Coordinates of C-alpha atoms in Angstrom, one line a residue:
Chain A
X1 CA 110.1 93.1 115.7
X2 CA 113.3 95.1 116.2
X3 CA 116.1 95.4 113.3
X4 CA 119.1 97.2 112.5
X5 CA 120.6 97.1 109.3
X6 CA 123.9 98.5 108.6
X7 CA 125.3 99.3 105.1
X8 CA 127.8 101.5 103.6
X9 CA 131.0 99.2 104.4
X10 CA 133.6 98.1 101.8
X11 CA 137.2 98.2 100.8
X12 CA 139.0 101.9 101.3
X13 CA 142.5 102.8 101.2
X14 CA 144.8 104.1 104.1
X15 CA 143.9 107.8 105.1
X16 CA 140.5 107.8 103.3
X17 CA 136.9 108.2 104.6
X18 CA 134.2 105.9 104.6
X19 CA 130.2 106.6 105.9
X20 CA 128.4 103.5 107.6
X21 CA 124.3 104.1 108.1
X22 CA 121.9 101.7 110.0
X23 CA 118.4 101.6 109.2
X24 CA 116.8 100.5 112.7
X25 CA 113.0 99.7 112.6
X26 CA 110.8 97.9 115.0
X27 CA 110.9 100.6 118.0
X28 CA 110.8 104.1 118.6
X29 CA 114.1 105.1 117.4
X30 CA 114.1 108.7 118.7
X31 CA 113.8 107.5 122.2
X32 CA 116.7 104.8 122.1
X33 CA 120.4 105.8 122.2
X34 CA 122.6 103.9 119.7
X35 CA 126.1 102.5 119.6
X36 CA 128.7 101.6 117.2
X37 CA 130.5 98.5 118.3
X38 CA 133.3 96.9 116.2
X39 CA 135.3 93.5 116.1
X40 CA 138.5 93.1 113.9
X41 CA 138.7 89.6 112.4
X42 CA 139.2 87.3 114.9
X43 CA 139.2 89.6 118.0
X44 CA 137.0 90.7 120.7
X45 CA 134.3 93.3 121.0
X46 CA 135.4 97.0 120.8
X47 CA 133.1 99.8 121.5
X48 CA 133.8 102.9 119.2
X49 CA 131.0 105.5 119.6
X50 CA 127.7 106.2 121.4
X51 CA 124.8 108.6 120.8
X52 CA 122.0 109.8 123.1
X53 CA 118.3 109.5 122.1
X54 CA 117.9 112.9 121.0
X55 CA 122.0 113.5 119.6
X56 CA 122.6 115.9 121.9
X57 CA 125.3 113.8 123.5
X58 CA 128.4 111.8 122.0
X59 CA 131.0 109.4 123.4
X60 CA 133.9 107.8 121.4
X61 CA 136.7 105.7 121.9
X62 CA 140.1 107.2 122.2
X63 CA 141.2 105.0 119.1
X64 CA 138.9 107.1 117.2
X65 CA 138.0 110.1 118.8
X66 CA 139.1 112.8 116.0
X67 CA 138.6 110.8 113.3
X68 CA 135.2 109.0 113.3
X69 CA 131.6 110.9 114.0
X70 CA 128.4 109.5 115.2
X71 CA 125.2 111.3 114.1
X72 CA 121.6 110.6 113.5
X73 CA 118.6 112.0 112.0
X74 CA 115.5 111.0 114.1
X75 CA 113.4 112.4 111.5
X76 CA 114.8 110.0 108.6
X77 CA 115.4 107.4 111.0
X78 CA 118.9 106.5 110.5
X79 CA 122.0 106.5 112.2
X80 CA 125.5 106.9 110.6
X81 CA 129.3 106.7 111.4
X82 CA 131.7 109.2 109.4
X83 CA 134.6 107.7 109.5
X84 CA 138.1 109.9 108.2
X85 CA 141.5 109.2 108.1
X86 CA 141.3 105.6 108.2
X87 CA 144.0 102.9 109.3
X88 CA 144.4 99.5 108.9
X89 CA 143.7 98.8 112.4
X90 CA 140.2 99.9 111.7
X91 CA 139.5 97.0 109.4
X92 CA 136.9 94.9 111.2
X93 CA 133.0 94.1 111.0
X94 CA 130.9 97.6 112.4
X95 CA 127.8 96.5 114.5
X96 CA 125.1 99.0 115.5
X97 CA 123.8 98.5 118.6
X98 CA 120.4 99.8 120.2
X99 CA 121.0 100.6 123.9
X100 CA 118.3 99.8 126.2
X101 CA 117.5 103.3 127.2
X102 CA 117.9 106.8 126.2
X103 CA 121.4 107.5 127.7
X104 CA 123.5 104.4 127.9
X105 CA 123.2 101.0 129.8
X106 CA 123.6 97.8 127.9
X107 CA 122.6 96.8 124.0
X108 CA 119.9 94.6 123.7
X109 CA 119.5 94.5 119.9
X110 CA 122.1 94.2 117.4
X111 CA 122.7 94.6 113.6
X112 CA 124.5 91.8 111.5
X113 CA 127.4 94.2 110.9
X114 CA 128.9 95.7 107.9
X115 CA 132.5 94.9 106.6
X116 CA 135.2 97.5 106.4
X117 CA 138.1 96.7 105.2
X118 CA 141.5 99.2 105.1
X119 CA 144.1 98.1 102.9
X120 CA 146.1 99.4 100.3
Chain B
X1 CA 141.5 103.8 131.2
X2 CA 139.1 100.9 133.0
X3 CA 140.1 97.7 132.2
X4 CA 138.1 94.4 132.0
X5 CA 139.7 91.1 132.5
X6 CA 138.0 87.9 132.0
X7 CA 139.8 84.4 131.6
X8 CA 140.2 83.2 127.9
X9 CA 138.8 80.2 128.0
X10 CA 136.4 78.1 130.6
X11 CA 135.5 74.4 129.8
X12 CA 132.5 72.7 131.2
X13 CA 131.0 69.3 131.1
X14 CA 127.9 68.9 129.9
X15 CA 125.0 69.2 132.4
X16 CA 127.3 70.7 135.1
X17 CA 128.0 74.8 136.2
X18 CA 130.1 77.0 134.0
X19 CA 131.3 80.4 136.1
X20 CA 132.7 82.7 133.6
X21 CA 134.6 85.8 135.7
X22 CA 134.9 89.5 135.1
X23 CA 137.4 91.5 137.0
X24 CA 137.9 95.2 137.2
X25 CA 139.0 97.9 140.3
X26 CA 135.6 98.0 142.3
X27 CA 133.5 96.4 139.5
X28 CA 131.1 95.7 142.2
X29 CA 130.2 99.5 141.9
X30 CA 128.8 99.5 138.6
X31 CA 125.8 97.5 136.8
X32 CA 127.8 94.8 135.0
X33 CA 126.5 93.3 131.4
X34 CA 127.0 90.0 129.6
X35 CA 126.5 89.0 126.2
X36 CA 126.9 85.7 124.0
X37 CA 128.6 85.6 120.6
X38 CA 128.4 82.2 118.7
X39 CA 130.5 82.1 115.4
X40 CA 129.4 84.3 112.7
X41 CA 126.4 85.8 114.4
X42 CA 126.2 88.8 116.5
X43 CA 126.1 89.3 120.1
X44 CA 123.2 88.9 122.3
X45 CA 122.5 89.7 125.5
X46 CA 122.2 87.5 128.6
X47 CA 122.3 89.3 131.5
X48 CA 122.0 93.1 132.1
X49 CA 122.7 95.2 135.4
X50 CA 124.6 92.3 137.2
X51 CA 121.9 89.9 137.1
X52 CA 118.6 90.7 135.3
X53 CA 117.4 88.1 132.3
X54 CA 116.3 89.7 129.5
X55 CA 113.0 88.0 128.1
X56 CA 113.9 84.9 126.6
X57 CA 117.0 84.1 128.0
X58 CA 116.9 80.7 130.3
X59 CA 116.9 80.5 133.8
X60 CA 119.9 78.9 133.8
X61 CA 121.6 81.8 133.2
X62 CA 122.2 84.1 136.3
X63 CA 125.1 86.9 137.2
X64 CA 126.1 88.3 140.3
X65 CA 128.5 91.0 140.9
X66 CA 130.7 92.2 144.2
X67 CA 134.1 93.7 145.0
X68 CA 136.3 93.2 142.2
X69 CA 134.8 90.5 140.4
X70 CA 131.4 90.0 138.3
X71 CA 130.2 86.4 137.6
X72 CA 128.0 84.9 134.9
X73 CA 127.2 81.5 135.8
X74 CA 125.6 79.2 133.5
X75 CA 123.8 76.2 135.3
X76 CA 123.1 72.9 133.6
X77 CA 125.3 73.7 130.7
X78 CA 124.3 72.7 127.0
X79 CA 126.0 71.9 123.8
X80 CA 124.5 75.4 122.6
X81 CA 126.0 77.4 125.0
X82 CA 129.4 76.8 123.6
X83 CA 130.1 80.8 122.6
X84 CA 132.5 83.6 123.5
X85 CA 131.2 85.7 126.4
X86 CA 131.9 89.2 126.9
X87 CA 131.4 91.6 129.9
X88 CA 130.3 95.6 129.7
X89 CA 130.7 98.3 132.1
X90 CA 130.0 101.9 131.4
X91 CA 133.0 104.0 133.0
X92 CA 132.4 107.3 133.2
X93 CA 131.4 108.2 129.6
X94 CA 133.2 105.3 127.7
X95 CA 131.9 101.9 127.4
X96 CA 134.0 98.9 128.1
X97 CA 134.2 95.4 127.0
X98 CA 136.0 92.7 128.5
X99 CA 138.4 90.5 125.9
X100 CA 136.0 87.7 126.1
X101 CA 135.8 84.0 127.3
X102 CA 135.6 80.9 125.4
X103 CA 133.2 78.6 126.8
X104 CA 133.5 75.0 125.8
X105 CA 131.3 72.2 126.5
X106 CA 132.7 69.1 126.9

């Protein structure tokens, strides 16, 4: 069955960097777009970034543009989120989420999330 | 930027029909997707493209979208339907989520 397993979360100081990874299984990774979505403690869902099936198009929320980079390696079946210049407001559970299509519609599968805490 | 407005909370009696709205400017021209999230769990897609149910989602869940409002309808509400519900659209190259609605089944 479809699974997405995030890793790389942890505690980091403001201004620091962190790289999240997502390991998918149970579907043809190279055929689908993938999102990163985050959820701050006790808050709602916030979309972070999306990458097309082939990596040729990437979209970002204004709140992370210029600081975060989404990428994928289809040969390694892995998705990444490089997070730089982290701020306390970036503290959240980060979900890797599979889109239903190659270029973006809705999310049909979610990982269990990895917690990122930005604090001094 | 595009905004989606949901009521903070909706209550429904057990066995009755709950309606959760999602407001946005001309949202009827967009495809609306709905997610259910229970405490401590990842979200689950319950309706995609306005009114389509993924496999495994009960027929009690339905959706509609017209004008400036999209609606998720849950018929014969059960205790297990108690959760947060989020609507979502694409606006240009951005994904937008509504603020979420907490459904309480009384």
